Coordinates of N, CA and C in Angstrom, one line a residue:
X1 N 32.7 4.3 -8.6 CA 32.5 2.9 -8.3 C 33.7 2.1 -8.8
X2 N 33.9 1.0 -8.2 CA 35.1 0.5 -8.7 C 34.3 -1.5 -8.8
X3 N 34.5 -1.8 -9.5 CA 34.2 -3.3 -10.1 C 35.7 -4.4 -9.6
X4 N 35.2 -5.5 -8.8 CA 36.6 -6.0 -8.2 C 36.1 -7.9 -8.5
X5 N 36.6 -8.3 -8.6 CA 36.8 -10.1 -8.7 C 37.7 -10.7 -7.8
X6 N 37.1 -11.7 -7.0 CA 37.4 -12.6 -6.0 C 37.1 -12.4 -5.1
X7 N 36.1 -11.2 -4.5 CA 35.2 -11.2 -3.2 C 33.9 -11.3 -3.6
X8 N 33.6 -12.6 -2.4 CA 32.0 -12.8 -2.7 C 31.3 -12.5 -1.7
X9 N 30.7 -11.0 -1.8 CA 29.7 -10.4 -0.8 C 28.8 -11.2 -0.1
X10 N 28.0 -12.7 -0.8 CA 27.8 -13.0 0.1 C 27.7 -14.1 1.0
X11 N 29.3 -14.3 0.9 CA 29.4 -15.1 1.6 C 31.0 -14.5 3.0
X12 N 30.4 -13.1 3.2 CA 31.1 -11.8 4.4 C 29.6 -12.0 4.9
X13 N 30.2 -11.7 6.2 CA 29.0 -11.1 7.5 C 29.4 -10.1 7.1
X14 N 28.2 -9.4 8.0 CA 27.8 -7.8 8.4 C 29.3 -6.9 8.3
X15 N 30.1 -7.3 9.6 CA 30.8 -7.0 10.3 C 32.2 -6.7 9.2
X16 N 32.5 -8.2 8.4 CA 33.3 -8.4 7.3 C 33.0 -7.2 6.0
X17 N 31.8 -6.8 5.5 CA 31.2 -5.6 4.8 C 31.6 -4.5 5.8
X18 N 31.5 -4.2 6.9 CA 31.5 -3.1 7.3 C 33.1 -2.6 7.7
X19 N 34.0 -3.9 7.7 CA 35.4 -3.9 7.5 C 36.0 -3.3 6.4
X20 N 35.9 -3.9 5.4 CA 36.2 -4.0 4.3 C 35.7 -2.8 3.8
X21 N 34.1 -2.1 4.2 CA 33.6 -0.5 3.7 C 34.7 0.8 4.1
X22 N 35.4 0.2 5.0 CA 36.2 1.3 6.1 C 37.7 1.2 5.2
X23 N 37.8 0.1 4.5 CA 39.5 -0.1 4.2 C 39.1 0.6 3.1
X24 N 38.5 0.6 2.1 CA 38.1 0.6 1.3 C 38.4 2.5 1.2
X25 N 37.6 2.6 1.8 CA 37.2 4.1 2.1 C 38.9 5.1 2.7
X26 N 39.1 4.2 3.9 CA 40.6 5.1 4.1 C 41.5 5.0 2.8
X27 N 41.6 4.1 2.3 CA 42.3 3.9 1.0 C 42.4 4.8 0.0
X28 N 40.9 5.3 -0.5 CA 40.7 6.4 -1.3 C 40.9 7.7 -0.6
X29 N 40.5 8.1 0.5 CA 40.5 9.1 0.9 C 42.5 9.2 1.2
X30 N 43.0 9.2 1.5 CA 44.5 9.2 1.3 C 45.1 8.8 -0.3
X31 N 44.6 8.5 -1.1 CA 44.6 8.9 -2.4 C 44.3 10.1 -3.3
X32 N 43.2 10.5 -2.9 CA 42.3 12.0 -3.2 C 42.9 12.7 -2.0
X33 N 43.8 12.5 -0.9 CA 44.2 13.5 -0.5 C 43.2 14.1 0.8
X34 N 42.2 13.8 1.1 CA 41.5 14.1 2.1 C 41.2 13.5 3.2
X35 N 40.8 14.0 4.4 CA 40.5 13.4 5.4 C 39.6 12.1 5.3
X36 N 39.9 10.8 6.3 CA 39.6 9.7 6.4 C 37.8 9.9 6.4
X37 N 37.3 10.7 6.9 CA 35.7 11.3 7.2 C 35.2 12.0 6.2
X38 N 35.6 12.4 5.4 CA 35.5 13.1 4.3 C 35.0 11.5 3.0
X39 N 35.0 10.1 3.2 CA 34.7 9.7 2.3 C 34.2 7.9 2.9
X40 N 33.3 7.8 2.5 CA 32.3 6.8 2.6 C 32.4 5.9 2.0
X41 N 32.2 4.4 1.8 CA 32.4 3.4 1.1 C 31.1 2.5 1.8
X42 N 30.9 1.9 0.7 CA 30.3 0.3 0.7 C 30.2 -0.3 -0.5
X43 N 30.3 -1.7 0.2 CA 30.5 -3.2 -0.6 C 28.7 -3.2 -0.8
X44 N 28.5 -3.8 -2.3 CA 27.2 -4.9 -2.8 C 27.9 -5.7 -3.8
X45 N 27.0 -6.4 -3.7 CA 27.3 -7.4 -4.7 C 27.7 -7.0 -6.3
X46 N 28.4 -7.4 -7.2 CA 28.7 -7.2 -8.2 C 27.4 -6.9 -9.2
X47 N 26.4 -7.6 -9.1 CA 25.4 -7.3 -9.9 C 23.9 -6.3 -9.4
X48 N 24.9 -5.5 -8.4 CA 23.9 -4.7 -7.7 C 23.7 -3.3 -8.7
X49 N 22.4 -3.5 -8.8 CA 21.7 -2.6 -9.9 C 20.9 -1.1 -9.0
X50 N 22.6 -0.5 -8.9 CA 22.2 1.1 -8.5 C 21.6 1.9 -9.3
X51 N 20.6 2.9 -8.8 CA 20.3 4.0 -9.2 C 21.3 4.7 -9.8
X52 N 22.6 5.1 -9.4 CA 23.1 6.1 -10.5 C 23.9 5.0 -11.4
X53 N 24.4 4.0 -10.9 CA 24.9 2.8 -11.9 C 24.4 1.6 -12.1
X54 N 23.4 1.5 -13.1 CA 22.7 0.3 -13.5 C 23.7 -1.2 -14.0
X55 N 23.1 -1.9 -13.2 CA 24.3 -3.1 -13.7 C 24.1 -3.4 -15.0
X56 N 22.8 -3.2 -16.0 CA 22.7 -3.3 -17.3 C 23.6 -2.7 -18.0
X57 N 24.6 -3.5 -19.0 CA 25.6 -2.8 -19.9 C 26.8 -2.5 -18.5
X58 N 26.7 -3.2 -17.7 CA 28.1 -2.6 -16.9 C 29.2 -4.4 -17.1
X59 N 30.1 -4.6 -16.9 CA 30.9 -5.8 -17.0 C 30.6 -6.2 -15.8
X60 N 30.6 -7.9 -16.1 CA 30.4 -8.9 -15.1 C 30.9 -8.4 -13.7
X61 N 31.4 -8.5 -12.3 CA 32.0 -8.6 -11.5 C 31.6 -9.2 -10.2
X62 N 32.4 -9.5 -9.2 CA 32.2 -10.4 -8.0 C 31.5 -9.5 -7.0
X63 N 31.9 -7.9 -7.0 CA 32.5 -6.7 -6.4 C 31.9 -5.5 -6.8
X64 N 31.0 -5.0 -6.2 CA 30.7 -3.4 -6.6 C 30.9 -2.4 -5.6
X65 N 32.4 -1.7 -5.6 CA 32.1 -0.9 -4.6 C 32.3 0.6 -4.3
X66 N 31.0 1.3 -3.7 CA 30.7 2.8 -4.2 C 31.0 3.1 -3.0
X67 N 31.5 4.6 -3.4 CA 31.7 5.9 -2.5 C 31.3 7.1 -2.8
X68 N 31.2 7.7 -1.4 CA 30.6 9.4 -1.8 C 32.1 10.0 -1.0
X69 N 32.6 11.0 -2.2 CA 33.5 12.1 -1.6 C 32.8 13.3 -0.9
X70 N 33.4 13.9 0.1 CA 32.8 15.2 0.7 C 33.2 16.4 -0.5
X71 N 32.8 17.1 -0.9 CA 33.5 18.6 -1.3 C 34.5 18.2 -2.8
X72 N 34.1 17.6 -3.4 CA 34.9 16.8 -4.6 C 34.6 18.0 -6.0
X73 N 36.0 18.3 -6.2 CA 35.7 19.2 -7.0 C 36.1 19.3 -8.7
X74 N 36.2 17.4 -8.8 CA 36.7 17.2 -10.5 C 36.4 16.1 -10.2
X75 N 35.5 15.5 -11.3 CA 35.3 14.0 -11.4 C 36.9 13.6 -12.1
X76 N 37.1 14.6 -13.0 CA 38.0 14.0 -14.1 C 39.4 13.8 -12.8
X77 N 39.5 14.0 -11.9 CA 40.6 14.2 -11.5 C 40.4 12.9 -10.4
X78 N 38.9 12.3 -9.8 CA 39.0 11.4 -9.0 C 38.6 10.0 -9.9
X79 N 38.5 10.5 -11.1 CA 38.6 9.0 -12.3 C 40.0 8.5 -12.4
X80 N 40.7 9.8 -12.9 CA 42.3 9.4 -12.9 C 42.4 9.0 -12.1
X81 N 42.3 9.1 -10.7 CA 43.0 8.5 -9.5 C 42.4 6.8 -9.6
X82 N 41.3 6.8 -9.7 CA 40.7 5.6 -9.4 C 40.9 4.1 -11.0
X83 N 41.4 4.9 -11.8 CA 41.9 4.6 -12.9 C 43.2 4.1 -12.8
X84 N 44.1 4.6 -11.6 CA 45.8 4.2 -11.6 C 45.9 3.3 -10.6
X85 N 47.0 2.5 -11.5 CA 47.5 1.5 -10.6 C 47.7 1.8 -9.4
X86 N 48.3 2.8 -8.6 CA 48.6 3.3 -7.6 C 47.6 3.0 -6.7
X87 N 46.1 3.4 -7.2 CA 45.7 3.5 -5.6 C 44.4 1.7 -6.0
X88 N 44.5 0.9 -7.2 CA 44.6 -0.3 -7.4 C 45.1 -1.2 -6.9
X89 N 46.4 -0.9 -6.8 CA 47.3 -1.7 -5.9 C 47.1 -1.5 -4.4
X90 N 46.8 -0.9 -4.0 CA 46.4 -0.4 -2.4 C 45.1 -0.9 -2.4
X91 N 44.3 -0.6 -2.9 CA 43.0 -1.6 -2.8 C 42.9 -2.7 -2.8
X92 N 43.9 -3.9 -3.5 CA 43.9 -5.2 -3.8 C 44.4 -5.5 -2.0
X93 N 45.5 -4.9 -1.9 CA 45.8 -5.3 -0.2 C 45.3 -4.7 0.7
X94 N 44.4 -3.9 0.4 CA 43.5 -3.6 1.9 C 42.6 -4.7 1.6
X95 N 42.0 -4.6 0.6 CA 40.7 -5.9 0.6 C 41.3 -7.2 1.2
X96 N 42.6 -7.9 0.7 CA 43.1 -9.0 1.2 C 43.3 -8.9 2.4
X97 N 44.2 -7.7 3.3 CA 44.2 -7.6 4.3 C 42.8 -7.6 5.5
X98 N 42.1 -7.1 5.3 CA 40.9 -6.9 5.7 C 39.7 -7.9 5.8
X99 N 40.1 -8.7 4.9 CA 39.2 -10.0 4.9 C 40.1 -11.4 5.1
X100 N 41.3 -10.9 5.4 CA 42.0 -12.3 5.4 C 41.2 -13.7 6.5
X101 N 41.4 -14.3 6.3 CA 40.9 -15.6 6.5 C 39.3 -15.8 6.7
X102 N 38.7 -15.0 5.5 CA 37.1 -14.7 5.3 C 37.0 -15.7 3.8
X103 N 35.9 -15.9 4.3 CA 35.7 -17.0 3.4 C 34.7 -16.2 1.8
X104 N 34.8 -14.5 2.2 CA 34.7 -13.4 1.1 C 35.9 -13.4 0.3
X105 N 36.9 -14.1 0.4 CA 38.0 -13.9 -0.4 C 37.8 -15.4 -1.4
X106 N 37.9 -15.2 -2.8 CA 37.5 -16.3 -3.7 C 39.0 -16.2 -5.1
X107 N 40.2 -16.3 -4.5 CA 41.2 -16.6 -5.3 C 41.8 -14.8 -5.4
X108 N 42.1 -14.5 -6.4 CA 43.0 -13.8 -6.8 C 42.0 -12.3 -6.7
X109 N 42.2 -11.2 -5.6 CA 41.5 -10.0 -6.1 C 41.9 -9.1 -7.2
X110 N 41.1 -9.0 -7.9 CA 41.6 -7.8 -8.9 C 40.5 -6.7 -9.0
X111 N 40.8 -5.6 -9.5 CA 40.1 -4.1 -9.7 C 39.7 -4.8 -11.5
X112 N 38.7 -4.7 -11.5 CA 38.3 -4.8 -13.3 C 37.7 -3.4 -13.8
X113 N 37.7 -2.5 -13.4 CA 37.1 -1.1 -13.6 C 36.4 -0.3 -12.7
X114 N 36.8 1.0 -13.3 CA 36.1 2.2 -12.3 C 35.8 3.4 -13.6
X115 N 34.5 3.9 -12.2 CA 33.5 4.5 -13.0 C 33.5 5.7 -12.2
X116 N 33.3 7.3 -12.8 CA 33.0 8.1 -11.7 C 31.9 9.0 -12.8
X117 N 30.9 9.3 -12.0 CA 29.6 10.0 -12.6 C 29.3 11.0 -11.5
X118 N 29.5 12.5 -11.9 CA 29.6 13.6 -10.9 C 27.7 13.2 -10.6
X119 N 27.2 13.4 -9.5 CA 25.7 13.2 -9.1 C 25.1 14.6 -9.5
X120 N 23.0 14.0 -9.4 CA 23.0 15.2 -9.8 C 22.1 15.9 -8.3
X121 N 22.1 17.6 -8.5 CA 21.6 18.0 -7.4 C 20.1 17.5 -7.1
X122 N 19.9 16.6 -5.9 CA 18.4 16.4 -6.1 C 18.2 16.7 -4.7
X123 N 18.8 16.6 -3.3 CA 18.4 17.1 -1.8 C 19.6 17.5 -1.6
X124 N 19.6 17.7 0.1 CA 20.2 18.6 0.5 C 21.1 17.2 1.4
X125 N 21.2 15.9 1.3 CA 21.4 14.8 2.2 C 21.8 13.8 1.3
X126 N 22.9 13.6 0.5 CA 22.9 11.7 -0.2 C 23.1 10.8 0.2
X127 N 23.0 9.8 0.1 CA 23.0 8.4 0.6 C 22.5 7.3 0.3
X128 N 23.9 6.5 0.5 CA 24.7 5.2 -0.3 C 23.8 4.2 0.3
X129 N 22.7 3.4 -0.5 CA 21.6 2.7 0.8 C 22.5 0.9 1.1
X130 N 22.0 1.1 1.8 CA 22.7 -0.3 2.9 C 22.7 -1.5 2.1
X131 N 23.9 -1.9 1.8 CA 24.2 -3.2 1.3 C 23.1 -4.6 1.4
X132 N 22.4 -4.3 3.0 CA 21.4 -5.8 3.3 C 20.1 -4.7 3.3
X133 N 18.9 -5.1 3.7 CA 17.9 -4.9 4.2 C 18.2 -4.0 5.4
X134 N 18.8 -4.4 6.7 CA 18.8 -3.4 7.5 C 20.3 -2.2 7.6
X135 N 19.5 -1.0 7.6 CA 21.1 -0.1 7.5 C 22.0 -0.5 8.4
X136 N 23.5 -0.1 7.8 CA 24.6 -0.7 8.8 C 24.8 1.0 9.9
X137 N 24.8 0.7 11.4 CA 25.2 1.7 11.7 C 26.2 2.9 11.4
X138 N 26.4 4.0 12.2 CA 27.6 5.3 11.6 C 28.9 4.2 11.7
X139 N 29.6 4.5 10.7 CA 31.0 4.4 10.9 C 31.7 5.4 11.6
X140 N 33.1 4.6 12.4 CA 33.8 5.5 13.1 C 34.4 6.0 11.9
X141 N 34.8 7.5 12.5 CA 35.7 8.8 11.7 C 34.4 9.0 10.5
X142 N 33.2 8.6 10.3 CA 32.3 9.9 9.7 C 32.0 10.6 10.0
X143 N 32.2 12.5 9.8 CA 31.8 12.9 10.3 C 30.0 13.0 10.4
X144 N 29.2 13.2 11.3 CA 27.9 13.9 11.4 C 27.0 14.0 10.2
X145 N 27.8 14.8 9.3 CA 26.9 15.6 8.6 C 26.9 14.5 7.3
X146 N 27.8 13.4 7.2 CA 28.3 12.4 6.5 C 26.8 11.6 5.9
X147 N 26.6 11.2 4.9 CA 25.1 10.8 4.7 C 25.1 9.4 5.1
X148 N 23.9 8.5 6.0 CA 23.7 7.8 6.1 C 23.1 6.5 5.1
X149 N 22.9 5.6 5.4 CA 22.7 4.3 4.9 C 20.9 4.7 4.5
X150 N 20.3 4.1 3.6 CA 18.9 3.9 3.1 C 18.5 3.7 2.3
X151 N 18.3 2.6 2.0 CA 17.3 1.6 1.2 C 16.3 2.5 -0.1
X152 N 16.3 3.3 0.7 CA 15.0 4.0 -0.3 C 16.0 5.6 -0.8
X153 N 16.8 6.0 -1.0 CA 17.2 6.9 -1.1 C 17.2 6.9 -2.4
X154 N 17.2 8.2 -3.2 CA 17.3 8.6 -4.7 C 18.0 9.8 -4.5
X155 N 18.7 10.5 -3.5 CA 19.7 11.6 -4.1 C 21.0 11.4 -4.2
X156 N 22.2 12.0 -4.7 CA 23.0 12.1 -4.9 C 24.0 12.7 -4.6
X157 N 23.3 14.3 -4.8 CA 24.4 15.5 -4.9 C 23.8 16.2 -3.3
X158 N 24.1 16.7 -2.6 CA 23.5 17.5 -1.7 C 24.4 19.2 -2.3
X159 N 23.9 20.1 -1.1 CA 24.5 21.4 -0.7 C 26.1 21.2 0.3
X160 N 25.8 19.8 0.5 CA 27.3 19.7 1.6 C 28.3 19.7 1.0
X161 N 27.9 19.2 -0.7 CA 29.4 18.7 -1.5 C 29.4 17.3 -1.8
X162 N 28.8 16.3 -1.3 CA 29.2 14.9 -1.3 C 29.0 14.3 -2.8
X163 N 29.6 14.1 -3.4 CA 29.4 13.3 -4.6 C 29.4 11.6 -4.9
X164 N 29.1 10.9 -5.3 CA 29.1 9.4 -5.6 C 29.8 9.7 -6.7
X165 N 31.0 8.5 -6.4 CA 31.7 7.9 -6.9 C 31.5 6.8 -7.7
X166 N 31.2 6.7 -9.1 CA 30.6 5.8 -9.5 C 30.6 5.3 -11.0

């Protein structure tokens, strides 16, 4: 997960979250080196109190935003990444770019921390539950087998490989 300041979730539509999940997402996934479908993102609110990352004891933020990699085979290796300025600085202007003249943008973006917690095996299916009440449809370039949006989900790890990023 990565913790960001100066986007205010909610004050983005649907559509602006579902932009911003995709920039978000190609960004890392060409950092880690993998296919654009190979990695999932979504925006909640900064004080969104996930199952694998409790906002208790986590730093303030505007910005909470999680991904599941496909087939990820070193946390320590996708913390470093998510840890360097390199792929920081790519994130600051996809978010700007992506939201430009959205009234989600609130001054200066910055990355304030990232967290990565390998998941643990609990189904065979994980998934990132939907930012609002109702799930946001598939994203283009996920593949199929990619886990969906839901509200009520408690796994993490499947047999596919998908890990949360977090």
């Amino acid at each position: 997960d990565l913790l960001v300041n100066g986007v205010q979730v909610s004050a983005m539509s649907a559509e602006e979250q579902r932009t911003l999940s995709v920039a978000v997402a190609t960004e890392v996934a060409a950092e880690l080196g993998k296919d654009p479908g190979d990695v999932l993102s979504r925006v909640f609110p900064g004080n969104y109190n996930a199952p694998w990352s409790p906002s208790h004891g986590r730093p303030p933020a505007d910005a909470f935003l999680a991904s599941l990699v496909n087939k990820c085979n070193s946390a320590e290796m996708v913390l470093g990444v998510f840890r360097g300025p390199q792929l920081q600085t790519k994130l600051v202007a996809a978010i700007e770019k992506s939201l430009a003249g959205s009234s989600g943008v609130r001054g200066g973006v910055t990355v304030l921390g990232a967290s990565v917690v390998p998941a643990q095996t609990n189904s065979a299916s994980p998934e990132l539950p939907a930012p609002s009440a109702a799930p946001l449809p598939p994203q283009a370039g996920v593949p199929s087998s990619a886990p969906q949006s839901s509200a009520s989900s408690s796994s993490f790890l499947g047999s596919s490989g998908w890990m949360f990023i977090v």
